[in-house]
Coordinates of C-alpha atoms in Angstrom, one line a residue:
X1 CA -9.3 149.9 96.1
X2 CA -10.2 149.2 99.7
X3 CA -9.4 145.6 100.7
X4 CA -10.7 143.6 103.6
X5 CA -8.3 142.6 106.4
X6 CA -8.3 139.1 105.1
X7 CA -7.4 140.3 101.6
X8 CA -4.6 142.3 103.0
X9 CA -3.4 139.3 104.9
X10 CA -3.2 137.3 101.7
X11 CA -2.1 140.3 99.6
X12 CA -4.5 139.3 97.0
X13 CA -6.5 141.6 94.7
X14 CA -10.2 141.8 95.0
X15 CA -10.8 139.8 91.8
X16 CA -10.6 136.0 92.2
X17 CA -7.7 134.9 89.9
X18 CA -4.6 132.8 89.6
X19 CA -3.3 133.7 93.0
X20 CA -6.4 132.0 94.5
X21 CA -5.7 128.9 92.6
X22 CA -2.3 128.9 94.2
X23 CA -4.0 129.2 97.6
X24 CA -6.3 126.3 96.6
X25 CA -3.3 124.2 95.7
X26 CA -1.6 125.1 98.9
X27 CA -4.6 124.1 101.0
X28 CA -5.0 120.8 99.1
X29 CA -1.3 119.9 99.4
X30 CA -1.3 120.7 103.1
X31 CA -4.2 118.3 103.6
X32 CA -2.5 115.6 101.5
X33 CA 0.6 116.1 103.6
X34 CA -1.4 115.6 106.8
X35 CA -3.0 112.5 105.4
X36 CA 0.3 111.0 104.4
X37 CA 1.8 111.8 107.8
X38 CA -1.0 109.8 109.5
X39 CA -1.7 107.1 106.9
X40 CA 0.4 104.3 108.5
X41 CA -1.6 104.4 111.7
X42 CA -4.8 103.5 109.8
X43 CA -5.2 99.8 109.4
X44 CA -6.3 98.1 106.2
X45 CA -10.1 97.8 106.0
X46 CA -11.8 94.8 104.3
X47 CA -12.7 96.7 101.1
X48 CA -9.2 98.1 100.6
X49 CA -7.8 94.6 100.5
X50 CA -10.1 93.8 97.5
X51 CA -9.4 97.0 95.8
X52 CA -5.6 96.5 96.1
X53 CA -5.9 93.2 94.3
X54 CA -8.1 94.7 91.6
X55 CA -5.8 97.7 91.2
X56 CA -2.9 95.3 90.5
X57 CA -4.8 93.4 87.9
X58 CA -6.1 96.6 86.2
X59 CA -2.6 98.2 85.9
X60 CA -1.3 94.8 84.7
X61 CA -3.8 95.0 81.8
X62 CA -2.8 98.5 80.8
X63 CA 0.8 97.4 80.8
X64 CA -0.2 94.4 78.6
X65 CA -2.0 96.8 76.2
X66 CA 1.2 99.0 75.9
X67 CA 3.5 96.0 75.4
X68 CA 1.4 93.5 73.5
X69 CA -1.4 95.6 71.9
X70 CA -4.0 93.4 70.3
X71 CA -3.6 90.5 72.8
X72 CA -4.9 92.8 75.5
X73 CA -8.0 93.6 73.6
X74 CA -9.2 90.0 73.4
X75 CA -12.3 89.4 75.6
X76 CA -10.6 86.7 77.6
X77 CA -7.7 89.0 78.5
X78 CA -10.1 91.9 79.4
X79 CA -12.4 89.7 81.5
X80 CA -9.5 88.1 83.2
X81 CA -8.0 91.4 84.4
X82 CA -11.2 93.5 84.9
X83 CA -13.5 90.8 86.2
X84 CA -12.5 91.2 89.8
X85 CA -14.7 93.7 91.7
X86 CA -16.6 94.6 88.6
X87 CA -19.6 95.7 90.7
X88 CA -17.8 99.0 91.0
X89 CA -16.4 101.2 88.2
X90 CA -12.7 101.2 87.4
X91 CA -11.4 104.7 87.6
X92 CA -10.1 104.9 91.1
X93 CA -8.8 101.3 91.2
X94 CA -6.9 102.1 87.9
X95 CA -5.4 105.1 89.6
X96 CA -4.6 103.1 92.7
X97 CA -2.8 100.6 90.5
X98 CA -0.8 103.1 88.5
X99 CA 0.3 104.8 91.7
X100 CA 1.3 101.5 93.2
X101 CA 3.3 100.4 90.2
X102 CA 5.1 103.7 89.6
X103 CA 5.6 104.9 93.2
X104 CA 6.2 101.6 95.0
X105 CA 7.3 98.9 92.5
X106 CA 9.2 101.0 90.0
X107 CA 10.5 104.2 91.6
X108 CA 10.4 103.1 95.3
X109 CA 9.0 106.5 96.4
X110 CA 6.9 104.8 99.1
X111 CA 8.2 101.8 101.1
X112 CA 4.6 100.8 102.0
X113 CA 2.6 99.6 99.0
X114 CA -0.6 100.6 100.8
X115 CA 0.5 104.3 100.9
X116 CA 1.2 104.2 97.1
X117 CA -2.3 102.6 96.6
X118 CA -3.9 105.3 98.8
X119 CA -2.2 108.3 97.3
X120 CA -4.6 109.0 94.4
X121 CA -7.6 109.1 96.8
X122 CA -5.6 111.4 99.1
X123 CA -4.7 113.7 96.2
X124 CA -8.4 113.9 95.1
X125 CA -9.3 114.7 98.7
X126 CA -6.8 117.6 98.5
X127 CA -8.4 118.7 95.2
X128 CA -11.8 118.8 96.9
X129 CA -10.4 121.0 99.7
X130 CA -9.0 123.4 97.1
X131 CA -12.2 123.4 95.0
X132 CA -14.2 124.2 98.1
X133 CA -12.1 127.3 98.7
X134 CA -12.5 128.4 95.1
X135 CA -16.2 127.8 95.1
X136 CA -16.7 129.8 98.3
X137 CA -14.4 132.5 97.3
X138 CA -16.1 133.1 94.0
X139 CA -19.6 132.8 95.5
X140 CA -19.2 135.0 98.6
X141 CA -15.6 135.9 99.2
X142 CA -12.2 134.5 100.3
X143 CA -13.2 134.5 104.0
X144 CA -16.2 132.3 103.3
X145 CA -14.1 130.1 101.0
X146 CA -11.3 129.6 103.4
X147 CA -13.6 128.7 106.3
X148 CA -15.6 126.4 104.2
X149 CA -12.5 124.5 103.0
X150 CA -11.3 124.2 106.6
X151 CA -14.6 123.0 108.0
X152 CA -14.9 120.4 105.2
X153 CA -11.4 119.2 105.8
X154 CA -12.0 119.0 109.6
X155 CA -14.9 116.5 109.6
X156 CA -13.7 113.4 111.4
X157 CA -15.3 111.0 109.1
X158 CA -14.1 112.8 106.0
X159 CA -10.6 112.8 107.5
X160 CA -10.8 109.0 108.2
X161 CA -12.1 108.0 104.8
X162 CA -9.7 110.4 103.0
X163 CA -6.8 108.1 104.0
X164 CA -8.3 105.0 102.2
X165 CA -7.9 103.6 98.7
X166 CA -11.7 103.5 98.5
X167 CA -14.3 105.4 96.5
X168 CA -16.3 107.5 99.0
X169 CA -14.1 110.6 99.3
X170 CA -13.2 110.5 95.6
X171 CA -17.0 110.4 94.8
X172 CA -17.5 113.3 97.2
X173 CA -14.8 115.2 95.3
X174 CA -16.3 114.3 91.9
X175 CA -19.7 115.4 93.0
X176 CA -18.3 118.8 94.1
X177 CA -16.2 119.2 91.0
X178 CA -19.1 118.5 88.7
X179 CA -21.4 120.9 90.6
X180 CA -18.7 123.6 90.6
X181 CA -18.0 123.1 86.8
X182 CA -21.7 123.4 86.0
X183 CA -22.0 126.5 88.2
X184 CA -19.1 128.1 86.4
X185 CA -20.6 127.0 83.0
X186 CA -23.8 128.9 83.8
X187 CA -21.9 131.9 85.2
X188 CA -19.5 132.3 82.3
X189 CA -21.6 130.8 79.4
X190 CA -18.3 129.1 78.4
X191 CA -18.1 126.1 76.2
X192 CA -14.9 125.1 78.0
X193 CA -16.7 124.9 81.3
X194 CA -19.7 123.1 79.7
X195 CA -17.3 120.5 78.3
X196 CA -15.6 120.2 81.7
X197 CA -19.0 119.5 83.2
X198 CA -19.6 116.7 80.8
X199 CA -16.2 115.2 81.3
X200 CA -16.4 115.4 85.1
X201 CA -19.8 113.8 85.0
X202 CA -18.3 110.9 83.1
X203 CA -15.4 110.7 85.7
X204 CA -18.0 110.7 88.5
X205 CA -19.9 107.9 86.8
X206 CA -16.7 106.0 86.6
X207 CA -16.0 106.6 90.3
X208 CA -19.2 105.3 92.0
X209 CA -22.8 104.8 91.4
X210 CA -23.8 107.9 93.4
X211 CA -23.1 109.8 90.2
X212 CA -26.3 108.5 88.7
X213 CA -28.1 111.2 90.8
X214 CA -26.0 114.1 89.7
X215 CA -28.2 115.2 86.8
X216 CA -31.0 115.8 89.4
X217 CA -28.7 118.4 90.8
X218 CA -27.1 120.3 87.9
X219 CA -29.8 120.0 85.2
X220 CA -32.7 121.7 87.1
X221 CA -30.3 124.4 88.3
X222 CA -29.0 125.0 84.7
X223 CA -32.5 125.1 83.4
X224 CA -33.6 127.6 86.1
X225 CA -30.7 129.9 85.5
X226 CA -31.5 129.9 81.8
X227 CA -35.3 130.0 82.3
X228 CA -35.9 133.3 80.5
X229 CA -33.9 132.3 77.4
X230 CA -35.7 128.9 77.4
X231 CA -39.1 130.6 77.6
X232 CA -38.2 133.0 74.8
X233 CA -37.1 130.1 72.7
X234 CA -40.3 128.2 73.3
X235 CA -42.3 131.2 72.3
X236 CA -40.3 131.4 69.1
X237 CA -40.9 127.8 68.4
X238 CA -37.4 126.5 69.2
X239 CA -35.9 124.5 72.1
X240 CA -32.7 125.6 73.6
X241 CA -30.8 123.5 76.1
X242 CA -27.8 124.7 78.2
X243 CA -24.5 123.6 76.7
X244 CA -23.5 121.9 80.0
X245 CA -26.6 119.7 79.9
X246 CA -25.8 118.6 76.4
X247 CA -22.2 117.9 77.3
X248 CA -23.3 115.8 80.3
X249 CA -25.6 113.8 78.0
X250 CA -22.9 113.2 75.4
X251 CA -19.5 113.3 77.0
X252 CA -20.5 111.7 80.3
X253 CA -21.5 108.2 79.0
X254 CA -18.6 108.3 76.5
X255 CA -16.0 108.8 79.3
X256 CA -17.8 106.3 81.5
X257 CA -17.6 103.5 78.8
X258 CA -14.1 104.5 77.6
X259 CA -12.5 104.1 81.0
X260 CA -14.1 100.8 81.9
X261 CA -12.9 98.0 79.6
X262 CA -15.1 95.4 81.3
X263 CA -18.0 97.1 79.5
X264 CA -16.5 96.9 76.1
X265 CA -17.9 93.4 75.5
X266 CA -21.6 92.4 76.2
X267 CA -22.1 96.1 77.1
X268 CA -25.9 96.2 77.6
X269 CA -26.2 93.0 79.7
X270 CA -23.2 94.0 81.9
X271 CA -24.7 97.5 82.4
X272 CA -28.0 95.9 83.3
X273 CA -26.2 93.7 85.9
X274 CA -24.4 96.7 87.3
X275 CA -27.6 98.7 87.7
X276 CA -29.5 95.7 89.2
X277 CA -26.7 95.0 91.7
X278 CA -26.9 98.5 93.2
X279 CA -30.7 98.9 93.0
X280 CA -31.0 95.6 95.0
X281 CA -27.9 95.9 97.2
X282 CA -27.7 93.4 100.1
X283 CA -27.9 94.7 103.6
X284 CA -25.0 94.4 106.1
X285 CA -25.2 94.8 109.8
X286 CA -25.2 98.2 111.4
X287 CA -26.0 99.2 114.9
X288 CA -28.3 102.2 115.5
X289 CA -29.7 103.2 118.9
X290 CA -28.8 99.8 120.4
X291 CA -30.6 97.8 117.7
X292 CA -28.9 95.8 114.9
X293 CA -30.3 96.5 111.4
X294 CA -29.8 93.8 108.9
X295 CA -32.6 94.6 106.5
X296 CA -35.4 97.0 105.7
X297 CA -37.0 99.2 106.8
X298 CA -34.2 101.5 107.5
X299 CA -35.0 104.1 110.3
X300 CA -35.7 107.6 108.8
X301 CA -34.0 109.2 111.8
X302 CA -30.7 107.5 111.0
X303 CA -29.2 110.2 108.7
X304 CA -30.0 113.3 110.7
X305 CA -28.9 111.8 114.0
X306 CA -25.7 110.5 112.5
X307 CA -24.9 113.9 110.9
X308 CA -25.5 115.6 114.3
X309 CA -23.4 113.0 116.0
X310 CA -20.4 113.0 113.6
X311 CA -20.1 116.5 112.1
X312 CA -18.6 119.1 114.5
X313 CA -21.4 121.1 116.0
X314 CA -19.9 124.5 115.1
X315 CA -20.0 123.5 111.5
X316 CA -23.7 122.6 111.7
X317 CA -24.5 125.9 113.4
X318 CA -22.8 127.9 110.8
X319 CA -24.5 125.8 108.1
X320 CA -27.9 126.6 109.6
X321 CA -27.1 130.3 109.5
X322 CA -25.9 130.2 105.9
X323 CA -28.7 128.0 104.7
X324 CA -31.3 130.1 106.6
X325 CA -30.1 133.2 104.9
X326 CA -30.3 131.6 101.5
X327 CA -33.7 130.1 102.2
X328 CA -35.0 133.4 103.4
X329 CA -33.8 135.2 100.3
X330 CA -35.5 132.5 98.2
X331 CA -38.8 133.0 100.0
X332 CA -38.6 136.8 99.5
X333 CA -38.0 136.3 95.8
X334 CA -41.0 133.9 95.6
X335 CA -43.2 136.4 97.4
X336 CA -42.2 139.2 95.0
X337 CA -42.7 136.9 92.0
X338 CA -46.2 136.2 93.3
X339 CA -46.9 139.9 93.7
X340 CA -46.0 140.5 90.1
X341 CA -48.3 137.7 89.0
X342 CA -51.1 139.4 90.9
X343 CA -50.2 142.8 89.4
X344 CA -49.2 144.2 92.7
X345 CA -46.2 146.5 93.2
X346 CA -43.1 144.4 93.7
X347 CA -40.2 145.4 96.0
X348 CA -36.6 145.0 94.8
X349 CA -35.0 141.9 96.1
X350 CA -31.3 141.0 95.7
X351 CA -30.8 138.2 93.3
X352 CA -27.8 136.0 92.5
X353 CA -27.9 135.4 88.7
X354 CA -25.9 132.2 89.3
X355 CA -28.6 130.8 91.8
X356 CA -25.8 129.5 94.0
X357 CA -28.0 128.7 97.0
X358 CA -30.4 126.7 94.8
X359 CA -27.5 124.7 93.4
X360 CA -26.0 123.9 96.8
X361 CA -29.4 123.0 98.2
X362 CA -30.2 120.7 95.4
X363 CA -26.7 119.1 95.8
X364 CA -27.4 118.4 99.5
X365 CA -31.0 117.2 99.1
X366 CA -30.2 114.8 96.2
X367 CA -27.2 113.4 98.0
X368 CA -29.1 112.6 101.2
X369 CA -32.6 111.9 99.9
X370 CA -32.2 108.1 99.3
X371 CA -31.4 107.6 102.9
X372 CA -34.8 108.5 104.0
X373 CA -36.3 105.7 101.9
X374 CA -37.1 102.5 104.0
X375 CA -35.4 100.1 101.6
X376 CA -32.0 102.0 101.3
X377 CA -29.3 100.0 103.2
X378 CA -27.5 102.0 105.9
X379 CA -24.6 99.7 106.4
X380 CA -22.0 102.3 105.3
X381 CA -22.9 104.9 107.8
X382 CA -22.0 108.5 106.8
X383 CA -19.7 107.6 103.9
X384 CA -22.6 107.0 101.6
X385 CA -24.0 110.5 101.9
X386 CA -20.6 112.2 102.1
X387 CA -21.1 114.1 98.8
X388 CA -23.4 116.5 100.6
X389 CA -20.6 117.5 103.0
X390 CA -18.5 120.0 100.9
X391 CA -21.8 121.7 100.0
X392 CA -22.8 121.8 103.6
X393 CA -19.4 123.3 104.4
X394 CA -19.9 126.0 101.7
X395 CA -23.2 127.1 103.5
X396 CA -21.2 127.1 106.7
X397 CA -18.6 129.3 105.1
X398 CA -21.4 131.7 104.2
X399 CA -22.7 131.5 107.7
X400 CA -19.3 132.4 109.1
X401 CA -19.2 135.4 106.7
X402 CA -22.6 136.6 108.2
X403 CA -21.3 136.1 111.7
X404 CA -18.2 138.1 110.9
X405 CA -20.3 140.9 109.5
X406 CA -22.5 140.9 112.6
X407 CA -19.4 141.1 114.8
X408 CA -18.2 144.1 112.8
X409 CA -21.6 145.8 113.2
X410 CA -21.6 145.1 116.9
X411 CA -18.0 146.4 117.4
X412 CA -17.8 149.3 115.0
X413 CA -14.9 151.0 116.9
X414 CA -12.4 148.2 116.5
X415 CA -9.5 149.2 114.4
X416 CA -6.0 148.0 113.6
X417 CA -4.5 145.3 115.8
X418 CA -7.6 145.0 118.0
X419 CA -9.7 144.3 114.9
X420 CA -7.2 141.8 113.7
X421 CA -7.1 140.1 117.1
X422 CA -10.9 139.9 117.2
X423 CA -11.1 138.4 113.8
X424 CA -8.4 135.9 114.6
X425 CA -10.3 134.9 117.8
X426 CA -13.5 134.5 115.8
X427 CA -11.7 132.2 113.3
X428 CA -10.1 130.2 116.1
X429 CA -13.5 129.8 117.8
X430 CA -14.8 128.1 114.7
X431 CA -11.8 126.1 113.4
X432 CA -10.1 125.1 116.6
X433 CA -13.0 122.9 117.9
X434 CA -13.3 121.1 114.6
X435 CA -9.6 120.6 114.5
X436 CA -9.5 119.2 118.0
X437 CA -12.4 116.8 117.4
X438 CA -10.9 115.6 114.1
X439 CA -7.3 115.2 115.5
X440 CA -8.6 113.3 118.5
X441 CA -10.6 110.9 116.4
X442 CA -7.6 109.5 114.7
X443 CA -7.1 106.6 114.0
X444 CA -10.6 105.5 115.2
X445 CA -12.6 107.7 112.8
X446 CA -15.5 105.3 112.6
X447 CA -15.7 105.0 116.4
X448 CA -15.5 108.8 117.2
X449 CA -18.5 111.0 117.9
X450 CA -18.7 114.7 118.6
X451 CA -19.1 116.2 122.1
X452 CA -22.7 117.1 121.4
X453 CA -23.6 113.4 122.0
X454 CA -20.8 112.9 124.6
X455 CA -18.0 111.9 122.3
X456 CA -17.0 108.3 121.7
X457 CA -18.4 107.2 125.1
X458 CA -21.7 109.0 124.4
X459 CA -22.0 107.3 121.0
X460 CA -21.5 103.9 122.6
X461 CA -24.0 104.7 125.3
X462 CA -26.5 105.7 122.7
X463 CA -25.9 102.4 120.9
X464 CA -24.4 104.0 117.8
X465 CA -22.2 101.8 115.5
X466 CA -18.7 101.5 116.9
X467 CA -16.8 100.4 113.8
X468 CA -16.9 98.2 110.7
X469 CA -14.4 96.8 108.2
X470 CA -12.0 95.2 110.7
X471 CA -9.4 97.9 110.3
X472 CA -8.5 98.3 114.0
X473 CA -6.6 95.0 114.1
X474 CA -3.5 97.0 113.3
X475 CA -3.8 99.0 116.5
X476 CA -4.3 95.8 118.5
X477 CA -1.1 94.4 116.8
X478 CA 0.9 97.5 117.6
X479 CA -0.2 97.7 121.2
X480 CA -0.3 94.0 122.2
X481 CA 0.4 91.4 119.5
X482 CA 3.8 92.6 118.2
X483 CA 5.4 93.0 121.7
X484 CA 3.6 90.1 123.5
X485 CA 2.6 87.3 121.2
X486 CA 4.6 84.1 121.3
X487 CA 6.7 83.3 118.2
X488 CA 4.6 81.8 115.4
X489 CA 1.4 82.2 117.4
X490 CA -1.9 81.6 115.6
X491 CA -4.3 84.5 115.7
X492 CA -8.0 84.5 115.1
X493 CA -8.3 87.8 113.1
X494 CA -12.1 88.0 113.3
X495 CA -13.4 90.8 111.0
X496 CA -10.1 91.4 109.3
X497 CA -9.7 89.9 105.8
X498 CA -6.8 87.7 104.8
X499 CA -5.8 90.3 102.2
X500 CA -5.7 93.1 104.8
X501 CA -3.7 90.9 107.3
X502 CA -1.2 89.9 104.6
X503 CA -0.7 93.5 103.5
X504 CA -0.1 94.7 107.0
X505 CA 2.4 91.8 107.6
X506 CA 4.2 92.6 104.3
X507 CA 4.6 96.2 105.4
X508 CA 5.9 95.3 108.9
X509 CA 2.9 96.6 110.7
X510 CA 2.1 93.1 112.1
X511 CA 4.8 90.6 112.9
X512 CA 5.4 88.3 110.0
X513 CA 5.7 85.1 112.1
X514 CA 2.1 85.4 113.4
X515 CA -0.3 83.1 111.6
X516 CA -3.9 84.2 110.9
X517 CA -6.6 81.6 111.4
X518 CA -10.3 81.6 110.6
X519 CA -11.8 80.2 113.9
X520 CA -11.2 80.7 117.6
X521 CA -10.7 76.9 118.0
X522 CA -7.5 77.1 115.9
X523 CA -6.1 80.1 117.7
X524 CA -3.7 80.8 120.6
X525 CA -4.8 84.4 120.5
X526 CA -8.2 85.8 119.4
X527 CA -9.3 89.3 118.5
X528 CA -12.8 90.7 118.6
X529 CA -13.6 94.0 116.8
X530 CA -16.6 95.2 118.8
X531 CA -19.9 95.5 117.0
X532 CA -23.3 94.7 118.3
X533 CA -23.8 91.7 116.0
X534 CA -20.4 90.3 117.0
X535 CA -21.3 89.6 120.6
X536 CA -21.6 85.9 119.8
X537 CA -17.9 85.9 118.8
X538 CA -17.0 86.6 122.4
X539 CA -18.9 83.6 123.6
X540 CA -17.2 81.4 121.0
X541 CA -13.8 82.6 122.1
X542 CA -14.6 81.9 125.8
X543 CA -15.4 78.4 124.9
X544 CA -12.5 77.8 122.6
X545 CA -9.8 79.5 124.7
X546 CA -11.1 78.6 128.1
X547 CA -10.9 82.1 129.5
X548 CA -13.6 84.8 130.0
X549 CA -11.3 87.8 130.5
X550 CA -9.4 89.5 127.7
X551 CA -5.7 90.1 128.3
X552 CA -5.7 93.4 126.5
X553 CA -8.4 95.9 125.4
X554 CA -7.8 98.7 122.8
X555 CA -10.0 101.6 123.8
X556 CA -10.8 105.1 122.6
X557 CA -12.0 107.4 125.3
X558 CA -12.6 104.4 127.5
X559 CA -14.8 102.6 124.9
X560 CA -13.6 99.1 124.0
X561 CA -12.7 98.9 120.3
X562 CA -10.8 95.6 120.1
X563 CA -10.4 92.9 122.8
X564 CA -7.5 90.5 122.7
X565 CA -8.0 87.0 124.3
X566 CA -5.2 84.5 124.9
X567 CA -5.3 80.8 125.5
X568 CA -2.9 81.0 128.4
X569 CA -4.3 84.3 129.6
X570 CA -5.4 84.4 133.2
X571 CA -6.7 87.9 133.7
X572 CA -6.8 91.4 132.2
X573 CA -3.1 92.2 132.0
X574 CA -3.1 95.7 130.6
X575 CA -5.4 98.6 129.8
X576 CA -4.1 101.4 127.6

């Protein structure tokens, strides 16, 4: 059996098997290790502070259930524990709480409670990396899978959000896992994979509301794969439905309800409230091309420009190559189908019985489609359409495979060490830029933009959003507050929440003697996290503190991220 150079490198047989699962686990664990190594430098965003409190309440209820049984099942006990942050499902917050209780409170594995809270989301991020490899390896080969996994991991915004005890990367992972399970179910005709699709759909529903849209991805694909059997059944007077679709319809809602005790009482009214909340979600401020958006209509150019500005350009180029090939094949098949309908001679066209390109295309289109609607809020930036990114990376992996094949055709005489060197250089030319951009973005993942638009400075010049969530206070504390603030100083923390400030103080990231206050007039030191709609805060600070110049500015590539003002400050004392 002749193996490719990559297969020889990994010493794996041609058939995808258990060894590839080992590779997938290794990739995932390596990513989790990287996240853990860099976690402490990421401050606590607003949302995390709320989720930390909710996670503690949720795990407290589970402990009550184990210790006191029926008492925990009373509606009052359930509502008391699960009422906090009930606008979002409970799965991830429950996992955050379990991890915190076991790994911080009980076994003392992590000294920082926030790291213990964050670990489940990091682990699921690693799982998504490994699944991307397996998906690409089964669809097109190990080369495509490996590059797809690397390019997905090396997206700056994915890397930033993967650190957090939030729902966006877990939802991205669940989207990918459900799509992959459905694809495997159609490929193998296995009841086990069909059941897995239903269970994963339920877990996705229990992760975030994006999952409502998953049936629009996997159901049309499953029906198209089985179209001939469905047509034969209709002609015979019977209706046949793919097992994965049935499993989603039955197991998905059951898993969703079983894992969210808040819905166990007054189920229908609470479900209706949940649906209404997200269908009529309030707008928050977001800057786009120098304008502050705080309501509809949302600009239709927002998503494509933000993708181009935040995803490494090499990834987008490879995606375009892979997607073009899939689209061209689809067009050729459509032409030949039309020729057969017109009773003209049809030419043979390669066909993938799994319809992989169709599934990936549906997964991307459905994930991004709502953000072209004028009433869809855009306050979360890229994180809300992140489920499209692993599928985009899979197309990019396929694009790399095509580029590799083109290189081999262009350089047919390369052999041995020279061939290996050329292939290594090709891989490096793709992975190294994405790695450099992602590593450089840390810990300012929401502020960083790719070189295509001029990096962080170019994004600021374009008037793209600089940050949100108030998480950069920790950097300001590390660089200025901790070494320079007077003992017991009062600090206006601006966009940082009390929960986040308290957590960072408890973990020693911010000096414990510093006192957070809610207005500049109460403060000796004031922080401003720079966003367009926050400009008025600077004016308030100038009036309250009597000084127009900050004493310190946290910058990324020369772009101000946080400014620090001080009541007794006289001039700009230090620029990092």
